[in-house]
Coordinates of C-alpha atoms in Angstrom, one line a residue:
Chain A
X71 CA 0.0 0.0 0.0
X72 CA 1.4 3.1 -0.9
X73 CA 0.1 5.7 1.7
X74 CA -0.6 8.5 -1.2
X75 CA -3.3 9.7 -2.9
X76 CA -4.2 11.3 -6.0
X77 CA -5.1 15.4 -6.9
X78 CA -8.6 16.2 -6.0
X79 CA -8.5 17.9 -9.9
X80 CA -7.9 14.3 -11.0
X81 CA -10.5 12.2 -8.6
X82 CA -13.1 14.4 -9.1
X83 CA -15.1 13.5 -12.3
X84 CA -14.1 9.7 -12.2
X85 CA -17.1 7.8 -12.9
X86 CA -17.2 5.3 -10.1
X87 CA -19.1 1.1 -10.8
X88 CA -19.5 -0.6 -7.3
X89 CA -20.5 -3.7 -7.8
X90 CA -21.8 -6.9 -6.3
X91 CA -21.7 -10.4 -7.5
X92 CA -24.8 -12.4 -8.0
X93 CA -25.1 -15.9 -9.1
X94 CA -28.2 -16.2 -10.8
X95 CA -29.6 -19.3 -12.3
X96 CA -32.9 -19.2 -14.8
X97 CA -35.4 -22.0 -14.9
X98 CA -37.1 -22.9 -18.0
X99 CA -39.8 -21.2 -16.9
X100 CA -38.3 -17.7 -16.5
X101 CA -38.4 -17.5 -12.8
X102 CA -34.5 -16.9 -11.1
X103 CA -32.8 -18.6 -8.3
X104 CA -30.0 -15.4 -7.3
X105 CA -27.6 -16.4 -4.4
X106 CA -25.2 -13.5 -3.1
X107 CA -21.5 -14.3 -3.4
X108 CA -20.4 -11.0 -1.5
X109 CA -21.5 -9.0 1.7
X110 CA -19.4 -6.1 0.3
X111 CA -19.3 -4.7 -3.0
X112 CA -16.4 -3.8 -4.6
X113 CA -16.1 -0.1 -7.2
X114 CA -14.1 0.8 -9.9
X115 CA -13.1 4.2 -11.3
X116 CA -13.1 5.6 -14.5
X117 CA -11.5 8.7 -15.6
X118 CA -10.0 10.2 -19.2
X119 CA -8.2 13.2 -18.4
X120 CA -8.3 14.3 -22.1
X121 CA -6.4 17.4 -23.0
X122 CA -8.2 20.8 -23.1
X123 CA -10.1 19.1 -19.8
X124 CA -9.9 21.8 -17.1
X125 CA -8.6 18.7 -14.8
X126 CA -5.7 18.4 -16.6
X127 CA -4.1 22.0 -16.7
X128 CA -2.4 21.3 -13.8
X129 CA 1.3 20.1 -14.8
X130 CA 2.0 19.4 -11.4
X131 CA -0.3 16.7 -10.4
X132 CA 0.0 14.8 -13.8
X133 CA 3.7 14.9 -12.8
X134 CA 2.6 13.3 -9.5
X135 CA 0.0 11.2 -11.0
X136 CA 2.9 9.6 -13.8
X137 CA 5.1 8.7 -10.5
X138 CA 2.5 7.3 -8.8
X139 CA 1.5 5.0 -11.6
X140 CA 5.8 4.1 -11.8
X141 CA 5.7 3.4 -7.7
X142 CA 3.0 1.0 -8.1
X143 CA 4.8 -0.7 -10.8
X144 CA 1.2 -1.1 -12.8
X145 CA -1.7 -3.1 -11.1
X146 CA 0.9 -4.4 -8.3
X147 CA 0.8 -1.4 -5.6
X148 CA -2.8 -0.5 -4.3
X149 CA -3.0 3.5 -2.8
X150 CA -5.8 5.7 -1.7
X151 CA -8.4 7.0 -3.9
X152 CA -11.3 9.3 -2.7
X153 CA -14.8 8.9 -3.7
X154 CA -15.3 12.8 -3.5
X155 CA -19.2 11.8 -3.6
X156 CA -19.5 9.5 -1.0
X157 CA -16.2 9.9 1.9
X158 CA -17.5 11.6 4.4
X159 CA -19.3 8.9 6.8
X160 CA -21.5 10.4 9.8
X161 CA -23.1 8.8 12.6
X162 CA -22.6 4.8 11.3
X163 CA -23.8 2.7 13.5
X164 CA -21.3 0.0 13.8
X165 CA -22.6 -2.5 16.7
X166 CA -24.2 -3.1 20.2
X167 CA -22.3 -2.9 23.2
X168 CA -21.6 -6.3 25.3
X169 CA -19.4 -4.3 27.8
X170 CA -16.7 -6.7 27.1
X171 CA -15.2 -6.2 23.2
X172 CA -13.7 -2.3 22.6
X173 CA -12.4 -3.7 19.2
X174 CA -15.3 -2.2 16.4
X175 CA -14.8 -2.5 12.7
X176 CA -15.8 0.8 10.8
X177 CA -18.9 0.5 8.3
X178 CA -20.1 3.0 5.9
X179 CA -23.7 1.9 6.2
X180 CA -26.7 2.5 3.1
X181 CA -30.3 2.2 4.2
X182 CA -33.4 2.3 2.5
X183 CA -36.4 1.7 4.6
X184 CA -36.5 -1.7 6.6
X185 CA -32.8 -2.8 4.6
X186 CA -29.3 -2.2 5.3
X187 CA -26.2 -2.9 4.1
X188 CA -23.0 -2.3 5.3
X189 CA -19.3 -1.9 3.8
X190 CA -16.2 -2.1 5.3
X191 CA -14.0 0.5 5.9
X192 CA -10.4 -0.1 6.2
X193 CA -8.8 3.0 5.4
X194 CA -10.0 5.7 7.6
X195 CA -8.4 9.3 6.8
X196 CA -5.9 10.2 10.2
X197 CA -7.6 12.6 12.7
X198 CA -11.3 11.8 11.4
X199 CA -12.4 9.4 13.5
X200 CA -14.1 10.1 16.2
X201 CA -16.0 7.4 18.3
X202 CA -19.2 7.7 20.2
X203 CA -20.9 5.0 22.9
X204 CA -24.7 6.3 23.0
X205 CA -24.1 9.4 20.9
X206 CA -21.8 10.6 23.9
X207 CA -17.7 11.4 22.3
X208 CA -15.9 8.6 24.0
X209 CA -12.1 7.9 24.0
X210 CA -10.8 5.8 21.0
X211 CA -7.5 5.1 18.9
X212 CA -8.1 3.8 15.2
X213 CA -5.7 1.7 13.2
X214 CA -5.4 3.7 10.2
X215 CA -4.5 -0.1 8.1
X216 CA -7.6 -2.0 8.9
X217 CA -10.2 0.2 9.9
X218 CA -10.5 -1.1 13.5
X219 CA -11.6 1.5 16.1
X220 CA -10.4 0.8 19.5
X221 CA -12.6 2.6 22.7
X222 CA -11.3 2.3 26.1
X223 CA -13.4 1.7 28.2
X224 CA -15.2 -1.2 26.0
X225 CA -18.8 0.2 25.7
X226 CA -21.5 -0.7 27.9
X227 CA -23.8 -3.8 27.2
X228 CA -26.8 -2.9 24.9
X229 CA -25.0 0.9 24.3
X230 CA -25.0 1.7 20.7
X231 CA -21.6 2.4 18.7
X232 CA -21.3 4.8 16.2
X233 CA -18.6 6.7 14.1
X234 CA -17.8 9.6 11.9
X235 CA -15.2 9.1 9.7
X236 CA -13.7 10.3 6.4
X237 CA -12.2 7.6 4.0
X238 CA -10.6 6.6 1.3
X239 CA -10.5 3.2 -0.7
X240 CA -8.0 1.0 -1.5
X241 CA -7.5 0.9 -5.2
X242 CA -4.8 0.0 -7.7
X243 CA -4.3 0.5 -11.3
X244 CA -6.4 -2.1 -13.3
X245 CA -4.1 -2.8 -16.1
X246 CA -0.6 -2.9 -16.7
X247 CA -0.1 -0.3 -19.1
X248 CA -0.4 3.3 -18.8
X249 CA -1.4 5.5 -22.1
X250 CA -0.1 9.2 -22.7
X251 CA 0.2 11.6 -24.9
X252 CA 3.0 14.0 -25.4
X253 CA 1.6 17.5 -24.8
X254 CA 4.7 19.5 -24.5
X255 CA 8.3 20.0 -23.3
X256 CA 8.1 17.8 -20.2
X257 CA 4.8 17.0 -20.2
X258 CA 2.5 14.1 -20.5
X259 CA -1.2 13.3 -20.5
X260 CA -2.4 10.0 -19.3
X261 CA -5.7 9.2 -20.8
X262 CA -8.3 6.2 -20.5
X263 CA -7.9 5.8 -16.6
X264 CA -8.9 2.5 -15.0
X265 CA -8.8 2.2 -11.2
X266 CA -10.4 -0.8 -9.5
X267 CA -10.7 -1.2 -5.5
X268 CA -8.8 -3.9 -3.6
X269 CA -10.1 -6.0 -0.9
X270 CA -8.6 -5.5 2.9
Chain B
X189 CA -32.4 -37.1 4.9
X190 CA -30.4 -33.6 6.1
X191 CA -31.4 -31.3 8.2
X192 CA -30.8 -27.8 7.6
X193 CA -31.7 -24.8 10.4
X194 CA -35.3 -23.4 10.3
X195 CA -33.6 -20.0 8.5
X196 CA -31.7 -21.7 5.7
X197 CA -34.7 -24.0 5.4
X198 CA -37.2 -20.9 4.5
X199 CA -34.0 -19.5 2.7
X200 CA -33.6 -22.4 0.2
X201 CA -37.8 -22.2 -0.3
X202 CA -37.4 -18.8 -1.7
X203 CA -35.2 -17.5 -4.6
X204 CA -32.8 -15.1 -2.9
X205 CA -30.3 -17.1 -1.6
X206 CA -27.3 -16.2 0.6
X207 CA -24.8 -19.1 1.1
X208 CA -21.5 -18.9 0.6
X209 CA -19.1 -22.2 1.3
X210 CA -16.9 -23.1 3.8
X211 CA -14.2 -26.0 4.3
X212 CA -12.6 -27.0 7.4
X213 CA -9.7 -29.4 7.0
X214 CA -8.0 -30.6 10.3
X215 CA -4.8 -32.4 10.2
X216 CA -4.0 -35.9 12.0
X217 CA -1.8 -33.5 14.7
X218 CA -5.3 -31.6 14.8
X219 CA -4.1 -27.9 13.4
X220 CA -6.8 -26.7 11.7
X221 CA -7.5 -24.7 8.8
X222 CA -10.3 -22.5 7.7
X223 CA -11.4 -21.8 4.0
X224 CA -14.6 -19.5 2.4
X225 CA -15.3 -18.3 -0.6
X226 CA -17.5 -15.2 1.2
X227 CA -15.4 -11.8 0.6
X228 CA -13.9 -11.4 4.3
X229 CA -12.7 -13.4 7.0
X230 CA -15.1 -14.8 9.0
X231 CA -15.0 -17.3 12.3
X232 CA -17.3 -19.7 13.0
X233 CA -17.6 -22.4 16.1
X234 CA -18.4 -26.6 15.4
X235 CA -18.2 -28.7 17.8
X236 CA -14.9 -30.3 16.4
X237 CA -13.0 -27.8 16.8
X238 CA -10.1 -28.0 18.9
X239 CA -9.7 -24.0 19.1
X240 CA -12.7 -21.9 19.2
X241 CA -13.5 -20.4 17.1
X242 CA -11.8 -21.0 13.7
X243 CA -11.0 -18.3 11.3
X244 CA -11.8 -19.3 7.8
X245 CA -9.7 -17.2 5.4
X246 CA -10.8 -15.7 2.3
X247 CA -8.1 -14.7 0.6
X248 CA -6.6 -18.2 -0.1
X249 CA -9.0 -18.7 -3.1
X250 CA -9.5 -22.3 -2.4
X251 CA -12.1 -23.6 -5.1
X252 CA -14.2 -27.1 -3.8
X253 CA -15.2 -29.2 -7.4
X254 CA -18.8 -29.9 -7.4
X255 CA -19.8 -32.4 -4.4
X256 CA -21.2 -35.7 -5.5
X257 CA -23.7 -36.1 -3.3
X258 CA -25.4 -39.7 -2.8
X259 CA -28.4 -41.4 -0.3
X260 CA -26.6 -44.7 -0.7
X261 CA -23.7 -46.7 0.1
X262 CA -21.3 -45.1 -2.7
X263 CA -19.0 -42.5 -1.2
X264 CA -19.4 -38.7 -2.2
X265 CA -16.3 -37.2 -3.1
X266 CA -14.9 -33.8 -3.7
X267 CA -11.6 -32.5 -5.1
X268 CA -10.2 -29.4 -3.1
X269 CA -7.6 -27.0 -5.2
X270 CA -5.7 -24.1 -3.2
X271 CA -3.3 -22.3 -4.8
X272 CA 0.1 -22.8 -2.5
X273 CA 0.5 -20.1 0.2
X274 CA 0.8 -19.5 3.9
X275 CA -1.5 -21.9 5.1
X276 CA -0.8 -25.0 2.5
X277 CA 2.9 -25.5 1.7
X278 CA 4.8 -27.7 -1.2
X279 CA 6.7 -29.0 2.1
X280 CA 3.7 -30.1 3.9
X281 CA 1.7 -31.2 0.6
X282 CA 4.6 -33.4 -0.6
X283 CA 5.4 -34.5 3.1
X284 CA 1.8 -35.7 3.3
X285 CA 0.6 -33.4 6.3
X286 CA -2.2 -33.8 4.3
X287 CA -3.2 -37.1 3.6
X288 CA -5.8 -39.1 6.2
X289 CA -6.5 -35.5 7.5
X290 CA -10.4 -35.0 8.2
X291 CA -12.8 -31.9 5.7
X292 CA -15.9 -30.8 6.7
X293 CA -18.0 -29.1 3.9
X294 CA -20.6 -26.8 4.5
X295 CA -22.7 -24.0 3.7
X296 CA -22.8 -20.5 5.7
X297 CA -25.9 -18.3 5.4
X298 CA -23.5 -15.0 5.2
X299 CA -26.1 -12.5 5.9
X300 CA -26.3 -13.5 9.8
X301 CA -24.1 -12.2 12.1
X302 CA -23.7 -15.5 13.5
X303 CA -24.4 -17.3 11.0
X304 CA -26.3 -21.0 10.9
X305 CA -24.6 -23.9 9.1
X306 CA -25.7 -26.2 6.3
X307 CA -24.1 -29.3 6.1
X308 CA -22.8 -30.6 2.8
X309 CA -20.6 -33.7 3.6
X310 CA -17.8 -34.6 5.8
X311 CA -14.6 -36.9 4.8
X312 CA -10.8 -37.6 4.6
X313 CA -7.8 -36.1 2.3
X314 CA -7.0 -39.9 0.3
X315 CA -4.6 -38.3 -1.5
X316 CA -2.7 -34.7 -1.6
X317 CA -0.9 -33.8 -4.2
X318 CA 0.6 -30.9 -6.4
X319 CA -0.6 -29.7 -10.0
X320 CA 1.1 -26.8 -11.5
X321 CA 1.7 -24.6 -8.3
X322 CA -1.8 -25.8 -6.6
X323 CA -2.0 -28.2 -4.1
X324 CA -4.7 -30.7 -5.0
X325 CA -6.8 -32.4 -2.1
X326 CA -9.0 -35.1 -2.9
X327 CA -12.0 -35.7 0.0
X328 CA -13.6 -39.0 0.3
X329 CA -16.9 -39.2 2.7
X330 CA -17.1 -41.5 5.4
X331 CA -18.6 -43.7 3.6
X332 CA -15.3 -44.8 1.7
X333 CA -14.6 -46.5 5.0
X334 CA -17.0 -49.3 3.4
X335 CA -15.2 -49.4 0.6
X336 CA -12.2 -52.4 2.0
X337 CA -11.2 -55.6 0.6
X338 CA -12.5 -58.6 2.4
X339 CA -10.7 -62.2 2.4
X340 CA -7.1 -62.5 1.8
X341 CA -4.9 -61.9 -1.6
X342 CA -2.9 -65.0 -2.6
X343 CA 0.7 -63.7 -3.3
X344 CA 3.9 -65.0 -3.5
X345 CA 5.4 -62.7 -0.8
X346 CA 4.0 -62.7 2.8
X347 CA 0.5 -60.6 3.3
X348 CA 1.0 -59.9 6.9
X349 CA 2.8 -56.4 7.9
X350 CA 5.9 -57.0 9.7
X351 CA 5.3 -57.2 13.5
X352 CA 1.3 -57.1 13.0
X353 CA -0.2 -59.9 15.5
X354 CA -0.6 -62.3 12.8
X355 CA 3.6 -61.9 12.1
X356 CA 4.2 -62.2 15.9
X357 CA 7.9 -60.4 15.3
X358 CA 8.8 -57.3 17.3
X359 CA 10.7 -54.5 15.4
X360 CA 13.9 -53.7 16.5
X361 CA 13.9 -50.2 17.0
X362 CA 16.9 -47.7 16.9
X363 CA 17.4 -44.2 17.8
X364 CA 19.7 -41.8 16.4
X365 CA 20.5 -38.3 14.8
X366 CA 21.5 -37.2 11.6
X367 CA 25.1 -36.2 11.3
X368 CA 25.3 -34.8 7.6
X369 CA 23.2 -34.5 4.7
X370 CA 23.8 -35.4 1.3
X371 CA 20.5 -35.1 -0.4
X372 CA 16.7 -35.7 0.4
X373 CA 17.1 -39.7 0.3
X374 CA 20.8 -40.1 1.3
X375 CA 22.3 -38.7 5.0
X376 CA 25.1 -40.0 7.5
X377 CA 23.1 -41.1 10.8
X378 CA 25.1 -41.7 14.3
X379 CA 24.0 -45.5 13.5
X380 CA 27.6 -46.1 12.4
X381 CA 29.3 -48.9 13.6
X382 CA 26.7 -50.5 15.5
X383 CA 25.1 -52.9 13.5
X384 CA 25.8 -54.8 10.0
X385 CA 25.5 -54.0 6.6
X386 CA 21.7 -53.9 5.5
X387 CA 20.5 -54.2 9.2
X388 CA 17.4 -52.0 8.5
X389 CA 16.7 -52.6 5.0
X390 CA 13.4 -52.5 4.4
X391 CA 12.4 -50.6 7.7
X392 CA 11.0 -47.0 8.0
X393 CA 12.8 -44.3 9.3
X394 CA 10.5 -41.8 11.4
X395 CA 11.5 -38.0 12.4
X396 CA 11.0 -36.6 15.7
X397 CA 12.4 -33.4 15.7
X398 CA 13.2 -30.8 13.5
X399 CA 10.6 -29.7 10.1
X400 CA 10.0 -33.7 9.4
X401 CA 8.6 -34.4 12.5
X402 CA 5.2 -36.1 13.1
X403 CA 5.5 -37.0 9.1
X404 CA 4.4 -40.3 8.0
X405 CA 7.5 -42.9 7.8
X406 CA 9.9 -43.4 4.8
X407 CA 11.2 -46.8 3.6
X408 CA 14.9 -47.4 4.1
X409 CA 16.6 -48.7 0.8
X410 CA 20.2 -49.1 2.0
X411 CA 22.1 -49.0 5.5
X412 CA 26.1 -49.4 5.4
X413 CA 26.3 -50.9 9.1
X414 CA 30.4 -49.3 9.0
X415 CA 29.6 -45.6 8.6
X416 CA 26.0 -45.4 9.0
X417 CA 25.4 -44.1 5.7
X418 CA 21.2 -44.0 4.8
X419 CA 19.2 -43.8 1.9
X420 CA 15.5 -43.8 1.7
X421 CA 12.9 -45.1 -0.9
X422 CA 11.7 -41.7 -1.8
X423 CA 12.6 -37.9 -1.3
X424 CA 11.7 -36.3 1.8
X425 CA 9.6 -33.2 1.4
X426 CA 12.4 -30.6 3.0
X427 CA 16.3 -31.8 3.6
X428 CA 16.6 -33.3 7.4
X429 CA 18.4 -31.2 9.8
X430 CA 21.9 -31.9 11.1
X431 CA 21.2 -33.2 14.8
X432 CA 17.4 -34.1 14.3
X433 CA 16.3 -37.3 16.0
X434 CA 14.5 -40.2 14.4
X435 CA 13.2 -43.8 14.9
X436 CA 14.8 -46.4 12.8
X437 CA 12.8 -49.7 13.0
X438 CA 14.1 -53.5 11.4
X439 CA 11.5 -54.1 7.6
X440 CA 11.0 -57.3 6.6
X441 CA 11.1 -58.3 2.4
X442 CA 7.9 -60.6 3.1
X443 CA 10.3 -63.3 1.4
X444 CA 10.1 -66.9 2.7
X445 CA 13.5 -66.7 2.1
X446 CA 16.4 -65.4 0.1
X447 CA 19.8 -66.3 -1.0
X448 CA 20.9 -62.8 -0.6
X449 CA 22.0 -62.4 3.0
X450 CA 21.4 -58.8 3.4
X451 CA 17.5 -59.3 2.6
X452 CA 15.7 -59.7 6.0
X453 CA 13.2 -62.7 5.2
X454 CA 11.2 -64.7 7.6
X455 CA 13.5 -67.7 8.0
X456 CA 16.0 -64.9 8.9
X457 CA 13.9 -63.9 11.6
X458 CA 13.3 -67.8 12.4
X459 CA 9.5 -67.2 12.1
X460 CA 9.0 -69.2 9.0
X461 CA 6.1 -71.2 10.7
X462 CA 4.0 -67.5 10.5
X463 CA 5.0 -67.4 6.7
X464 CA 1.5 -66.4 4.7
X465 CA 2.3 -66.4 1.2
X466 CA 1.8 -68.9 -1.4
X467 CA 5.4 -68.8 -2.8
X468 CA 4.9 -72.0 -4.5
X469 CA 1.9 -71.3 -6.3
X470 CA 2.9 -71.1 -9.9
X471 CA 1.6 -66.8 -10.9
X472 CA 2.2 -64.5 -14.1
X473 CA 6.0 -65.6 -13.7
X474 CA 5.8 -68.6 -14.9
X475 CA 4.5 -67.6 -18.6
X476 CA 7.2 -64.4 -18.2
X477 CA 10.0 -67.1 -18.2
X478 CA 12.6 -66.8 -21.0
X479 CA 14.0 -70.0 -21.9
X480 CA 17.7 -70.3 -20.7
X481 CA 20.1 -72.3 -23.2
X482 CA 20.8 -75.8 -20.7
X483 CA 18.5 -75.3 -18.0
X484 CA 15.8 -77.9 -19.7
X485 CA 13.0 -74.9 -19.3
X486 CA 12.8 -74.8 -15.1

């Protein structure tokens, strides 16, 4: 994991895919049997950062962007990428006190009506996680690698857990090969973007 | 007739389905492993376990072949394939860690917290072995217990195992450590000196120290009573260690007997009145013999 991330110029605009994985079977009669492979779905970013594109005026992050593509050595090396739409996670509910385990994983939770669904977080942003037992600030460290916030004391039995966070996901480059054009005197253009996220 | 909990029950009577597979494996010196195809980790408790609760890992892609699943007598069997990694080693593939060791395959419903099980079968690793960087672990249910010879095999060579009840023989049995290694199959033991030439052909030699330990036992091809010298009938898995310990026991060649004096044979343990083959019974030898040029065709 290389601890970087890209230029907000760059990551904004990326059209992001999460997706799931479904196995679904069709009768002969046109009815479906759909078993869910994943808890957690998984998103991929696409951007082109074409020339003329006010993104890419900026010499200075396409510099940045070119080395970070080099340090990953292709689709080898995942880093942070920031979903500017979705990072900023408020009041998750992440379990139920037993007064016993002060070890909660963070979840970036969806809800529509009576469903949930949760995904796991595992890259946290430093100095935005703050943990609350009851909706009341409590004490906490976070492991900035896995997602895992800590409380001491562990929360009370049938107290509820929540978090604000900001994150990022773990992605890495989904092919191989980077393409760019020549735009000027020491400068390149990487077009046709591909990042996919990596499970942690 | 398999039971399956109350919420997988109403589960599998609806279309939406949410089962992923697990597989426990648990070796004859009981460390366990945990497999899933879910996308995280995940622990779960059975009753077998020895530590509770197991982790089953997901990153290890192990991929279960269908299960042939049968009411009958006929036992179900499943081929497991995971890639070679932490948890599954050449070393511990090749030294047969594997083989006898117990599976349990079943389904998880994956969108409980704690989630209920569905059985799908439970057997034994009958053979581990490695296919182009993947160790390949074939399962056989319990009902391939079933599946035995009855009666006895006429043979020309003895049928009892040496020093079973109905041989009546007690192995010798030596201890000693290795002193240098040349290879896999060939090492110097302290064994030097001590007993003849050939002494523990067709023994096993057993490790209990070092990497090899607790690994099934090798035959021994050749001792050389002066220096000790030792080769085995096939490779070990990783070299022995200088210094580790091991068991050397006396084989028998299940010959009635031999002219070769080296060959341990039943009338050179004096136990010829316990000899069960049939070594007079002419078999596929006798239409195999070449004519010899002055030996009138005997």
């Amino acid at each position: 994991m290389i601890d970087e991330r890209l230029d907000r110029e760059i990551e904004v605009g990326a059209k992001a895919r999460p997706r799931y994985k479904t196995d679904v079977i069709e009768t002969d009669g046109g009815a479906t049997v759909r078993n869910a492979r994943w808890r957690y779905p998984l998103f991929t970013f696409e951007f082109n950062l074409e020339p003329g594109d006010p993104n890419s005026n900026d010499a200075e992050s396409l510099h940045e962007f070119i080395d970070l593509f080099h340090c990953a050595g292709g689709q080898h090396e995942t880093f942070r990428f920031r979903h500017w739409s979705d990072y900023q996670a408020r009041a998750q509910p992440l379990a139920t006190g037993d007064g016993v385990t002060t070890d909660f994983q963070l979840y970036r939770v969806y809800i529509r009506g009576a469903v949930s669904r949760r995904r796991k977080i595992t890259r946290p942003v430093t100095g935005t996680v703050v943990g609350y037992v009851n909706g009341v600030e409590s004490s906490t460290t976070v492991d900035l690698t896995t997602g895992i916030l800590t409380f001491a004391p562990a929360p009370a039995a049938g107290s509820t857990v929540t978090a604000d966070f900001d994150f990022d996901i773990p992605v890495r480059f989904d092919s191989d090969e980077l393409e760019m054009i020549a735009l000027s005197n020491d400068l390149d253009q990487p077009v046709n973007i591909v990042l996919v996220e990596e499970r942690e | 007739m398999r039971d399956a909990p109350a919420s997988i029950d109403t589960m599998l009577a609806g279309r939406t389905f949410t089962l992923a597979r697990c597989v426990k494996i648990q070796l004859r010196d009981y460390t366990e492993y945990g497999f899933t195809d879910l996308d995280e980790d995940i622990e779960i408790a059975l009753s077998t376990d020895i530590y509770t609760p197991l982790t089953y890992k997901s990153g290890e892609g192990v991929l279960p072949s269908d299960i042939d699943l049968s009411a009958g007598l006929e036992a179900d069997n499943t081929e497991l394939v995971i890639p070679l990694g932490a948890s599954i080693t050449r070393a511990a593939v090749l030294g047969r860690r594997f083989n006898q060791a117990k599976v349990w395959i079943f389904d998880i419903d994956h969108s409980q917290a704690v989630p209920e099980l569905l059985a799908m079968m439970k057997g034994t690793i009958t053979e581990a072995r490695i296919e182009e960087g993947k160790a390949v672990l074939e399962v056989r249910s319990q009902a391939d217990f079933w599946n035995v010879t009855i009666g006895s095999v006429m043979t020309p060579r003895c049928r009892a195992d040496f020093g079973d009840t109905q041989c009546g023989k007690v192995p010798e049995i030596a201890t000693g450590t290795i002193l240098s290694v040349t290879s896999d199959m060939v090492f110097q033991t302290s064994l030097g000196g001590l007993y003849a030439d050939q002494y523990f052909r067709f023994g096993e030699i057993e490790f209990m120290t070092g990497d090899l330990a607790d690994l099934p036992a090798r035959e021994v091809v050749n001792y050389t009573g002066t220096t000790g010298a030792l080769e085995i009938f096939d490779p070990l898995s990783t070299m022995p260690a200088v210094g580790d310990h091991f068991l050397m026991s006396r084989g028998c060649s299940r010959l009635k007997s031999s002219t070769d004096a080296s060959v341990p044979t039943c009338l050179s343990y004096n136990n010829v009145t316990r000899f069960r083959g049939f070594d007079r019974v002419p078999g596929s030898d006798v239409y195999l013999k070449i004519a010899a040029p002055g030996d009138g065709g005997a």
